[in-house]
Structure formats: structure tokens, C-alpha cells
Amino acid sequence: MAEAYRVAIVGSGPAGLSAAARAAQLGISHVLLEKTDHLSDTIYKYQKGKHVMATPSQLVLRSDCDFDAGKREAILDVWNRQASEQKINVRYHSEVVKIGGVAGAFTIALKGGAEIQAEAIVLAIGTQGNPNTLRVPGVETNTVQYQLDDPGEYVDEHITVIGSGDAGIENAVGLAADPEQRNTVTILNRSADFSRAKDANVKLLFSMRDAGRLTVMTDTAPNLLEEGFITLDTRDGVAKIPCNRVIARMGSAAPRKFIEECGIEFTSPDREAFPKLSPVFESTNAGIFVIGALAGYPLIKHCMNQGYDVIEFINGNRTLKPADEPILEGKFKDLPGRRGVEYWLEFLRDNVAILEELSPLQMREFMLDSDVHAVRKGEVVFERNAPGSSLFGIASGGVRIEIDPRDPTRAVPVRAGSVFGEVGLISGRRRGATVRASEDSILVEIPRNAALKLMASVPAAKRALARISVERQLLQIFGSGLGPGDLAEVVNSSEIKSVKAGETIMNEGEEGYDIYVIRTGSMIVEKTIGGKPVFLSYLPAGSYIGEMALIEGGKRTATVRAGIKSEVIKISGEAFKALLAKRPNLLEKARADMATRQDLNAFIEAKKDSFSGVVDMYSSVAGFLVQNGIGEATDVLLIDENLCVGCDNCEKACADSHEGLSRLDREAGRTYAHLHVPTSCRHCEHPHCMADCPPNAIHRGPDGEVFIDETCIGCGNCQRNCPYGVIRMDKVPPKKPSLLSWIFFGRGPGPGEPSKKWSYAHAKGGAEQPKKAIKCDMCSGIEGGPACVRACPTGAAIRVAPEAFLSVSRLERIEG
Amino acid sequence: MATRQLSRSALAGGTNHEGFLRHRNFRWLKIAGGLCLVSIVAYLLIDQKPHPNGGSAYGYTLGTIGALLILWLTMLGLRKRAMTRGRWSLKAWTSAHVYLGLSLIIVATLHTGFHFGWNVHTLAYVLMMIVILSGMYGITVYAALPRFLSNNREETTQTQMLDTLRSLDRQLHDAAQPLDAGAAELVRRSLEDNPFGGGLWQRLSGNYPKCPTRIAQLELRRMARGMRSSVGADPLEKVDMLLERKESALTLIRQHLRYKALLEVWLYIHIPVTFALIAALAAHIISVFFYW
């Protein structure tokens, strides 16, 4: 006769253990099935001495087992002790291979042939048993591992950690922590920021990097593994570094096959989708409940709360509210019509497209980070140029985006289900337009970090957002009277492609008439003349290219390659042609754009014999500038060293225009052909400094300047993230005596940045001044524009936008 | 093609890239040239009684223009240092300063009516000419030297140059420990040498005939010749190599300082003499009105 229980709990992690503890407390007959010989294998396998965190901090813990942030060993000790004190019935070495039967009479087959009967089953097996694997050539023959038990075991190795989550960061930090081990550790992140990881972990990682203990490579993906080496695609091209061991921590997915065999459906066919669950964690196979990481909850606190709750539900407690209920009640209390939390969560999920695939439980967590607003008709949601980077979803009602600041009647309607404010997620610019409710609406406001997390964890949300932003970008570019309806086919045919630095998207002489829109990054257009590539022009994000072959027919007339890692929207030529046929004024606009390019081609062709030396010179100068980050700049300070007398008046003017600190270093930086790129902000198209700013203090102003506002906490992340070293951390010096009193009485340090000594001697008493991040703000708000340029006595300092500077029209000037 | 608004580059002056001499297609050269031309033509046309002098109506006009110009030209020093808001550009000021300053040669000379003597009036004139001549030197070096300054430093900053020297000095200090007293003394002199030392002439010419580093190297080589050489292990060889590197680092920074000195030295005449000029000018004006 098989063992029979009221509840069988599969998996003894935080979720399963907490469930078993609740069952034991309630006196329910239960069994906790664990496939290994110890409790909580995932945490057991954490790195030795790992500090386990207790996030999210606003969530209340409700469980019969205790848990607090602390060392892995201490936490496991507490659980082991409490498991035996509470007389939890644990059955070790019990790996479940099959679940059969129906609610009330399930049969669980164990490895080894034993069977267990249970009325209800709680699946709490997590996802760690099924890690995402690395898929690059060479994985089979080289050392690749998906977990790390004791970082102390490895010495004298070149180790590459792949993964931007907590596990990857903790492994990398662990391996590099002891310099005696002499490991060379590199951590790779495919994207620019570590949005999936906990804040404290990211800080620790960056501090280790600054101490020179490990290397952090963002925007980088592995490409090839070879004996002793790994080849990487970085933002600036391909790199090959020594590597003896790869530790891949790229997340994990549910063991889907097994779960589907249990009769449980998933929300979507995506690899990272979660099982469909009711609010009481019941799966589509009645009687089987799913909790913990398998339900989409990787955090320990959530897991433990769910373990408690699920047993209460199974025991017939229908009035139990989740532990986070009071927090959510607070968020929903101002909405019309006295409805419960459940109702609103369901309402938002059903009505906002990007939230559709969240499970009810993910939805709860999502709402803990987000806010919901009821706005009246005509009320302004946000103003043009207001700072803010949150994303808004419209659950009911609708808004109008006022595209023309002078004429509020010109507006684009956005209806329920859609989102707005998505531009903030991409570039962190200020709001580009005022948005006003066109009827009474309910809006959900998702902070930038929560939205990034949503996109990272729900692929469908990412796709939906990408589609919306492609549509809006195309509307913005092709503008002239188009509506979303016209673009439907174009958007459907489009795909977003990521292009590595230096990779081409079209080659001269090639067939093809697809159109490319540059979404992020920038492109360089080249033409081969006399066997050498000649730089034709530079295309910033927001430009499109490829229309010439489409309209005129024929082959590609130039080669287009990425200046830095970029994303392009590829639009099928067929679909675009159909659109052009429907909209003659669009065709006209495209023809006008094309004409300027044809002129340029003709110009180059005509000039190539007469001054090929100058063309060469121009091409190599352009190449130098792109190498120095001008390719991602929007506005950059250049110094013509044929004119610069080294007076440093630019630095002094900068300091005197900005509370006494200079934001540029004239002498430092690269020089080519007497063109000097000083250390000063380039106002990147996609600023690296914005990637990880805890108070979200870095914004883009109306003139394109990237600036840091007064909420800066001085953490230094932006300084570390800037690849050009243009951000400094410093204290604001005390106010200097006036210029006239310096001239006539010699009082104070004179123009420019005061010396440290003077600042120290004249510092106001009392509290120590905090250091803050200081960078160029393009003298925004100062009449007359950038002080460095105004204060240059010889005209050596110029500020340029790359698209204006890197164009062939410059050739004549160079020649002249 | 580029759909991004291009207004930004217009705001920044964009690609309008001209030096101070060519500013706005020589606008101030034209204005200053016009001023000179009008002065000369008027000088020739107006019959001044009894003879051309500063006391005639024409003379007073030129004198007033000249004095106001001198005061305004002096204001460049203030303009350069007062970072006020507004649509001004120091480049435009420099351009005007250069061309209007040069026009003073004509304006002031015609104002004198070619009467010179040993008095405060001629003193003011001479001081003004010294200021203008030093300024002309300034224009010349501003036009010629920046590219040499840039070529010489090749992306290293002055701070980096000094850091290199300091680190070489540290290595020299360590490497010289096994040397005998005579050799160590030579190295010590090189270590104590201040790269900023030397007189004005050395700074401007770039010649440092008594450079202790070069002397130390020559002397050490002479000493080494008398000894057997055991390749590599010889401490003298290491010191020699370090001295060689120090010398090339010194050459770089001395050249750098030389160019900077050449670019700046004229200001030490231009500015103090300007103040002397203003004092003499005041005396000239007061005395003229006093003895009316």
C-alpha cells in the first residue's frame, strides 16, 4: 500500500519548506519531497558564505519559518532546526518522475519505483534545476559551467562570467574577492545596465571593478569559445580575451516538459513563460498548486509567503488576503467605485496590452513598484519638458499627445490598452510633448526600472513595447499626415536588428531595396573610390537610409556600417513601396531627401581626381572622430590646435559659469591632424551615465544636453559608467570674491577654478560638503550658449553636432 | 536625410569655424582699415593752421578717438575674465582688439602731426608703440606656434610629462644606490635639477647648456669606458638607460615650456606697458588742458 497524505509538497526550498511548516502547524497530514539529501538545494548550492538578501524590503514576511538577510549557512541552520522542531515530515532522496490521477487522488511516482498518494499537490520545485544554456560555437569542447559552489576552489585562472543577474554578479565578485587566488575575472552583460540585479550587488560589483579586481564589460556578448580564449562582440567591435573557464548564469526556465506532462498549461509558448495560475496558486490541473520561482517568483520572501498562503487555501481558508494586500489597498484607494484589490489587478491586466501575460502573482509584485492614477477629462498627465522617465499604460479612457507646443489642438490620440511615455525608457530625455486626458481615464504609471524589469522578464511585453515604439518612430520620421493605420503593414513587416560596431547593413553594388531606420546608435556611409573607402556622411539615430535603390531601382550606391553598436529597424521594401504608392506626399519627401544624397555622391565622384589627397585626409579625420565616440555624440567640443594657444580660458570660463568647477579638461584627450577632442561631455545619443543612476538624477534637456540635477547623491556610478571619463566627483568650492576686488585688491584666487588649498582654507565651517557628480550641461539656461566657446580668444574651441561636422561639405573648407 | 533637428548646431555656431584673424570674413580688418583711410584722407584734405598738430579740431578728434580706443582695448583683459551671460564672443573681441589696435599706429601718428620731443606727450606715444609692437609679436606667435605646441606634446598633458619625470627620478634614485660616491653625486645633481629652473633666456631658447642630466650621462659614460662591461648586470648601464630616458623626457617638457613661454612672454611687456601708457596718457591729456 502506497503512503497517502492530504498534501504532497514537491521541493523543499523556501516555498516548499514554508508550505510544509504551515501544514505541520495546522496538523494536516503532509509530506515534503526532496530529491537530494538536504533541504533547499538551491540555497545549499549558493556560494560558500554568500550573503542572502531579503528583498523586496516593503514586503511583510508571513511564514512559520524565519528568514532574514544573512549568511547562507546561518539561514540554512535556522531552517534545518525549525524543520525538525516543527516536525515537518521530510522525505529525502525522493525525486518525482510522474504525477497521475485527479484532484483528491493523485499518484506521485518517485524515482526508484515508490509511489505516494495525495489529495493535493504543491509544486515548489523552482527553476534552478533547468538553467539556460550558452549557445555559441565551442561550448561542447570547453569548460562551461552553470553553477559555482565554492569560488575558493579556483586559482590562477582566466574566468569569464556571463550573466547580468544576481547569480552572475555574486559569482564574479566571489571569484575575484581574494587577490591571493590570482584569478582574472571578467563579467559580461549583453545590455548596458544591470536592471535585473539587486542594487546592492550592482554597487558591490562596480566597487570591485574600480578597485581593479575584475573587469565589467557591458553591451558585450560571447561569440566563440576556443582553447584558452573567448571571442566577444563588444560595443566597439570584436575582442578576444584569455579564458580558461566560462561560468554562465543566464537565468533558468521551468522544466516545462515535466510540468506540462502533469497537465499544467503555460501562459504562452515562450521559453520563459510561467504556468497559468488562479489567484490561489491553483494550476489548470485542479488540485495541483504551483508556488515559488516556478510561478514566476524568484525572491525568497515571496516564496515563503506563498508557501504559507497555499496551505491556508488548500485548507479551505477563502478569506485569506495576501501579505502585501494593505500596500496594494493603499495604491488603489483613490480609484473610483470602491472595488477590491483583486478587481483592480485583473482590470489593469486585462486592459493594458503589455501586462497581459503577467500571472496574477507577477501582477501583484508589479503593482508594488508601480502606481495607478485616475485622471479627469482635460487633466494634464505630464507637461512637455518635464523631467520623468516612467512609462504609462492606459487601462481605460484615453489621452491626447500634443505634438505641437504652439497649437494644442494638434494632437495624436492614444486609446485604452496602449502605452505612452515610452521614449523615456530608451533615452532618458525629458518629456517631448504634453499629454492630456481626453476622457476620464485610469492610468498605470510604471517607473523606468520597473518597466525595464518587466521587459526583461516578460518577452511579450518587450515585443509589444518594441512594436509601439517602432510605430511611433516611423510616424515621427515619415510624419506628413500618416496615421497608425497607414503604417500597419510597414510595422508588421519590420524587424529590429542589432548591428555590431563595424558591421555593414548594406554594401555598395549589392542588390536589395529594404529600408533601414536607425533606432539607436549611429551609422557611417562610405563609398569606395580608387579602392579606398571614402567617408560620405554620418547618420545619427532617427535617420533612415536605403530609399535610393527603392525609388530609383538599381544597386546600392554606398556601404553603410555601424559606427557603434546600433539597432536598426529593417522595413521590407515591398511594404514601403505600397505605402509610397498610397501617399504621394511621402514619396515627394523621400525624393527630396534622396536628391541631397545624390548630389553628395555626384560631388564626391567629380572631386575624386582633383583632390584625392584631401578626400583621404577628410576620411581619416572622420575615422578618428568616430573612434573617439563622436559617433554617439549629439554635441561635442573640439579644439583646433592650429589656433589653440593653451591659455585654458575655456576651462576658467567653464568653472566661472558653473559654481567654480570646470567640467572640461582641455589638454587631455586625443588629437589627430591638429583636431583635438578634449575630455568633455559628448552628450551621447544613449548616455552611458544614465544607465545606473539610483536617484534617476540624469536627464536630457530640451537642447539635447545631458545634465545631472540637484538630487544627485554622489554615488559615482555615472562617473564609472562614462567611457570617456568626462564626469568628475567634487565638492562645490566656496564663493569667490568678485572679479573687480581680485583685480584691484588681489582678493581671492582670481578667475577659473580655485585651487584645492584655497577652497579648503575658505570652506564654510560646519558639516562636510558632500561630493557630487559634475559634468558639462552645455551651459543650458545661460544666455549666449556654451561658455567654453564664447571665452576662446582665438576661435580654437568649437562645438559641433556630428552630423553637421562629418559631412562632405567640409571638404571644400579643408581644401580652401 | 537626417531628421534630427539641426537647430542645435546653429545654436552652437556649428561649423562656422574661423580663427580670430579671419573672424566674420575679416570684419574688423575692414572697419579698422576704413578708420585709417578716413584719417589719412582727412589729414591730407583738411588744412590745419598753422601746421598739423594735436590742438586743431582734427587733432582733437583723432586724439579723442585714440584715447577712447586705448581705454576700450584695455578692457579686453576684463572681458576675458568676466564670464557674464550674453551673446558675446571673446574671439570677436580679440579680432577687434587686434585690428583696432593696429589702426592706432595711423590714428595716433596723425594725431601727433609728426611733432616729437622729450616730453610726456611723446612718452605716451612711444609707450603706445611699444605696446603695439609687442602685440604684433603676439599675433605672429599666436598664428605660428600653436601647431608646434600641439605636435610637440603629442596628446600628453603637462601633468603627465611631470609625472613621467617624477617616476624616472624615483627609478634613478633606486638604480643609483650601488654606484660609488663620484657617480652618485652626478646622479644626485640630476635629481635635484628643477625642470622649471633656469633663467628666462634658457626658457625662451630651449638651450640648457649646463643640464645636470646630460652632464651626468656624459661623465658616467666616460667612467664606464675605463671599466670592464658585464652586459646587463652593470648598475651603470641601468642608470645610463634611465638618464637617457630622462633626457628625452626633459627635452619634451622643455620644448613644451619653451613654446608656452614664447606664447606668453610678450604679455609681460604688453600689459605693464599698457598701464604705464594709460598713466602717461592721463598726464598728456591733463597737461594739454592745463596749458590750454
mmCIF file of C-alpha atoms in Angstrom, chain A residues 631-814:
data_model
loop_
_atom_site.group_PDB
_atom_site.id
_atom_site.type_symbol
_atom_site.label_atom_id
_atom_site.label_comp_id
_atom_site.label_asym_id
_atom_site.label_seq_id
_atom_site.Cartn_x
_atom_site.Cartn_y
_atom_site.Cartn_z
ATOM 1 C CA GLY A 631 29.646 58.549 -33.428
ATOM 2 C CA GLU A 632 27.369 58.532 -30.424
ATOM 3 C CA ALA A 633 27.674 62.192 -29.569
ATOM 4 C CA THR A 634 24.978 64.766 -30.141
ATOM 5 C CA ASP A 635 27.144 67.779 -29.418
ATOM 6 C CA VAL A 636 30.856 67.760 -28.856
ATOM 7 C CA LEU A 637 33.597 70.233 -28.036
ATOM 8 C CA LEU A 638 36.526 70.154 -30.470
ATOM 9 C CA ILE A 639 39.699 72.213 -30.346
ATOM 10 C CA ASP A 640 41.574 73.232 -33.460
ATOM 11 C CA GLU A 641 45.165 73.006 -32.333
ATOM 12 C CA ASN A 642 46.263 75.240 -35.191
ATOM 13 C CA LEU A 643 44.655 78.008 -33.170
ATOM 14 C CA CYS A 644 44.801 76.924 -29.538
ATOM 15 C CA VAL A 645 47.418 78.894 -27.604
ATOM 16 C CA GLY A 646 46.895 76.879 -24.437
ATOM 17 C CA CYS A 647 45.561 79.766 -22.337
ATOM 18 C CA ASP A 648 42.953 77.498 -20.686
ATOM 19 C CA ASN A 649 40.453 80.329 -20.754
ATOM 20 C CA CYS A 650 37.841 77.735 -21.785
ATOM 21 C CA GLU A 651 38.373 75.865 -18.521
ATOM 22 C CA LYS A 652 38.321 79.058 -16.497
ATOM 23 C CA ALA A 653 35.135 80.237 -18.185
ATOM 24 C CA CYS A 654 33.549 76.847 -17.559
ATOM 25 C CA ALA A 655 34.420 76.980 -13.871
ATOM 26 C CA ASP A 656 33.183 80.560 -13.524
ATOM 27 C CA SER A 657 29.897 79.760 -15.240
ATOM 28 C CA HIS A 658 29.229 76.741 -13.028
ATOM 29 C CA GLU A 659 29.739 77.245 -9.306
ATOM 30 C CA GLY A 660 33.536 77.231 -9.599
ATOM 31 C CA LEU A 661 34.200 73.770 -11.043
ATOM 32 C CA SER A 662 35.469 73.176 -14.553
ATOM 33 C CA ARG A 663 33.720 70.450 -16.479
ATOM 34 C CA LEU A 664 36.337 70.025 -19.154
ATOM 35 C CA ASP A 665 39.998 69.184 -19.356
ATOM 36 C CA ARG A 666 41.380 70.941 -22.400
ATOM 37 C CA GLU A 667 44.787 69.358 -22.528
ATOM 38 C CA ALA A 668 43.744 65.731 -22.005
ATOM 39 C CA GLY A 669 42.208 63.713 -24.795
ATOM 40 C CA ARG A 670 43.123 62.501 -28.262
ATOM 41 C CA THR A 671 44.456 64.575 -31.143
ATOM 42 C CA TYR A 672 44.595 63.820 -34.820
ATOM 43 C CA ALA A 673 45.726 66.171 -37.539
ATOM 44 C CA HIS A 674 45.585 69.082 -35.105
ATOM 45 C CA LEU A 675 41.974 68.301 -34.246
ATOM 46 C CA HIS A 676 41.789 67.725 -30.530
ATOM 47 C CA VAL A 677 38.926 66.048 -28.670
ATOM 48 C CA PRO A 678 39.260 67.316 -25.096
ATOM 49 C CA THR A 679 37.904 65.468 -22.118
ATOM 50 C CA SER A 680 34.424 66.914 -22.097
ATOM 51 C CA CYS A 681 30.898 65.541 -22.398
ATOM 52 C CA ARG A 682 29.751 64.439 -25.846
ATOM 53 C CA HIS A 683 26.076 64.319 -24.810
ATOM 54 C CA CYS A 684 25.778 60.806 -26.166
ATOM 55 C CA GLU A 685 22.694 59.745 -28.054
ATOM 56 C CA HIS A 686 22.234 56.993 -25.465
ATOM 57 C CA PRO A 687 24.095 58.232 -22.436
ATOM 58 C CA HIS A 688 26.039 55.554 -20.588
ATOM 59 C CA CYS A 689 25.942 57.709 -17.464
ATOM 60 C CA MET A 690 22.156 57.321 -17.246
ATOM 61 C CA ALA A 691 22.372 53.550 -17.138
ATOM 62 C CA ASP A 692 22.579 53.228 -13.393
ATOM 63 C CA CYS A 693 21.673 56.394 -11.523
ATOM 64 C CA PRO A 694 19.946 55.435 -8.241
ATOM 65 C CA PRO A 695 18.021 58.722 -7.758
ATOM 66 C CA ASN A 696 17.397 58.964 -11.525
ATOM 67 C CA ALA A 697 19.056 62.386 -11.490
ATOM 68 C CA ILE A 698 20.442 62.401 -15.038
ATOM 69 C CA HIS A 699 18.193 63.781 -17.755
ATOM 70 C CA ARG A 700 18.296 65.146 -21.241
ATOM 71 C CA GLY A 701 17.294 68.765 -21.629
ATOM 72 C CA PRO A 702 15.361 70.439 -24.429
ATOM 73 C CA ASP A 703 18.509 71.360 -26.375
ATOM 74 C CA GLY A 704 19.791 67.813 -26.190
ATOM 75 C CA GLU A 705 22.099 68.404 -23.248
ATOM 76 C CA VAL A 706 22.559 65.606 -20.755
ATOM 77 C CA PHE A 707 22.624 67.053 -17.278
ATOM 78 C CA ILE A 708 22.640 65.983 -13.648
ATOM 79 C CA ASP A 709 20.050 67.580 -11.405
ATOM 80 C CA GLU A 710 20.322 68.540 -7.757
ATOM 81 C CA THR A 711 19.059 65.165 -6.500
ATOM 82 C CA CYS A 712 22.499 63.621 -7.181
ATOM 83 C CA ILE A 713 23.585 61.544 -4.187
ATOM 84 C CA GLY A 714 27.252 61.432 -5.144
ATOM 85 C CA CYS A 715 27.418 57.650 -5.599
ATOM 86 C CA GLY A 716 29.793 57.920 -8.562
ATOM 87 C CA ASN A 717 28.053 55.339 -10.773
ATOM 88 C CA CYS A 718 27.823 57.753 -13.684
ATOM 89 C CA GLN A 719 31.497 58.574 -13.407
ATOM 90 C CA ARG A 720 32.318 54.887 -13.614
ATOM 91 C CA ASN A 721 29.922 54.228 -16.460
ATOM 92 C CA CYS A 722 31.165 57.055 -18.682
ATOM 93 C CA PRO A 723 33.557 55.586 -21.240
ATOM 94 C CA TYR A 724 35.046 58.998 -21.942
ATOM 95 C CA GLY A 725 35.957 59.959 -18.384
ATOM 96 C CA VAL A 726 34.160 63.292 -18.508
ATOM 97 C CA ILE A 727 32.345 63.172 -15.178
ATOM 98 C CA ARG A 728 34.166 64.211 -12.032
ATOM 99 C CA MET A 729 33.166 63.888 -8.415
ATOM 100 C CA ASP A 730 33.917 67.003 -6.443
ATOM 101 C CA LYS A 731 32.780 69.405 -3.797
ATOM 102 C CA VAL A 732 31.447 72.780 -4.758
ATOM 103 C CA PRO A 733 34.099 75.324 -3.685
ATOM 104 C CA PRO A 734 33.133 78.359 -1.599
ATOM 105 C CA LYS A 735 32.101 81.528 -3.383
ATOM 106 C CA LYS A 736 34.962 83.663 -4.615
ATOM 107 C CA PRO A 737 35.286 87.453 -4.105
ATOM 108 C CA SER A 738 34.248 89.446 -7.175
ATOM 109 C CA LEU A 739 36.483 89.887 -10.205
ATOM 110 C CA LEU A 740 36.989 93.600 -9.522
ATOM 111 C CA SER A 741 38.117 93.042 -5.966
ATOM 112 C CA TRP A 742 40.600 90.485 -7.323
ATOM 113 C CA ILE A 743 41.908 92.945 -9.911
ATOM 114 C CA PHE A 744 42.185 95.950 -7.606
ATOM 115 C CA PHE A 745 42.856 94.385 -4.221
ATOM 116 C CA GLY A 746 44.165 90.948 -5.109
ATOM 117 C CA ARG A 747 41.417 89.294 -3.091
ATOM 118 C CA GLY A 748 40.545 85.666 -3.800
ATOM 119 C CA PRO A 749 42.064 83.211 -6.260
ATOM 120 C CA GLY A 750 41.129 85.036 -9.474
ATOM 121 C CA PRO A 751 39.232 83.654 -12.469
ATOM 122 C CA GLY A 752 38.864 79.950 -13.010
ATOM 123 C CA GLU A 753 38.655 77.031 -10.641
ATOM 124 C CA PRO A 754 40.141 77.889 -7.246
ATOM 125 C CA SER A 755 42.947 75.670 -6.015
ATOM 126 C CA LYS A 756 42.078 72.896 -3.582
ATOM 127 C CA LYS A 757 44.135 74.702 -0.989
ATOM 128 C CA TRP A 758 42.173 77.927 -1.302
ATOM 129 C CA SER A 759 38.850 76.070 -1.268
ATOM 130 C CA TYR A 760 39.884 74.189 1.825
ATOM 131 C CA ALA A 761 41.083 77.300 3.637
ATOM 132 C CA HIS A 762 37.902 79.221 2.822
ATOM 133 C CA ALA A 763 35.388 76.411 3.255
ATOM 134 C CA LYS A 764 32.427 77.316 5.395
ATOM 135 C CA GLY A 765 32.528 75.673 8.773
ATOM 136 C CA GLY A 766 30.069 73.056 9.877
ATOM 137 C CA ALA A 767 29.040 69.950 8.002
ATOM 138 C CA GLU A 768 31.409 68.446 5.451
ATOM 139 C CA GLN A 769 30.292 69.296 1.906
ATOM 140 C CA PRO A 770 29.265 66.162 0.005
ATOM 141 C CA LYS A 771 30.896 65.348 -3.324
ATOM 142 C CA LYS A 772 28.606 65.489 -6.302
ATOM 143 C CA ALA A 773 28.851 64.387 -9.876
ATOM 144 C CA ILE A 774 29.819 67.290 -12.106
ATOM 145 C CA LYS A 775 29.547 67.275 -15.874
ATOM 146 C CA CYS A 776 29.004 69.582 -18.821
ATOM 147 C CA ASP A 777 25.399 70.744 -19.229
ATOM 148 C CA MET A 778 26.121 72.699 -22.416
ATOM 149 C CA CYS A 779 25.587 75.851 -20.319
ATOM 150 C CA SER A 780 21.880 75.207 -20.525
ATOM 151 C CA GLY A 781 19.896 78.180 -19.345
ATOM 152 C CA ILE A 782 22.856 80.535 -19.795
ATOM 153 C CA GLU A 783 22.176 83.155 -22.415
ATOM 154 C CA GLY A 784 24.778 83.131 -25.165
ATOM 155 C CA GLY A 785 25.430 79.412 -25.011
ATOM 156 C CA PRO A 786 28.448 77.341 -24.008
ATOM 157 C CA ALA A 787 30.980 79.451 -22.087
ATOM 158 C CA CYS A 788 33.990 77.488 -23.361
ATOM 159 C CA VAL A 789 33.292 78.582 -26.927
ATOM 160 C CA ARG A 790 32.397 82.157 -26.044
ATOM 161 C CA ALA A 791 35.543 82.527 -23.954
ATOM 162 C CA CYS A 792 38.022 81.208 -26.523
ATOM 163 C CA PRO A 793 40.119 84.205 -27.608
ATOM 164 C CA THR A 794 41.351 82.676 -30.862
ATOM 165 C CA GLY A 795 38.347 80.692 -32.073
ATOM 166 C CA ALA A 796 40.030 77.337 -31.491
ATOM 167 C CA ALA A 797 37.164 75.915 -29.449
ATOM 168 C CA ILE A 798 34.081 74.911 -31.412
ATOM 169 C CA ARG A 799 31.017 72.923 -30.541
ATOM 170 C CA VAL A 800 29.566 70.757 -33.251
ATOM 171 C CA ALA A 801 26.873 68.214 -33.848
ATOM 172 C CA PRO A 802 28.477 65.252 -35.602
ATOM 173 C CA GLU A 803 26.016 65.172 -38.486
ATOM 174 C CA ALA A 804 26.900 68.758 -39.345
ATOM 175 C CA PHE A 805 30.600 68.286 -38.896
ATOM 176 C CA LEU A 806 31.005 64.925 -40.541
ATOM 177 C CA SER A 807 29.608 65.775 -43.911
ATOM 178 C CA VAL A 808 31.334 66.131 -47.186
ATOM 179 C CA SER A 809 30.526 69.801 -47.396
ATOM 180 C CA ARG A 810 33.522 70.172 -45.119
ATOM 181 C CA LEU A 811 35.785 69.055 -47.922
ATOM 182 C CA GLU A 812 35.699 72.383 -49.665
ATOM 183 C CA ARG A 813 36.570 74.124 -46.467
ATOM 184 C CA ILE A 814 39.551 71.887 -45.874
#
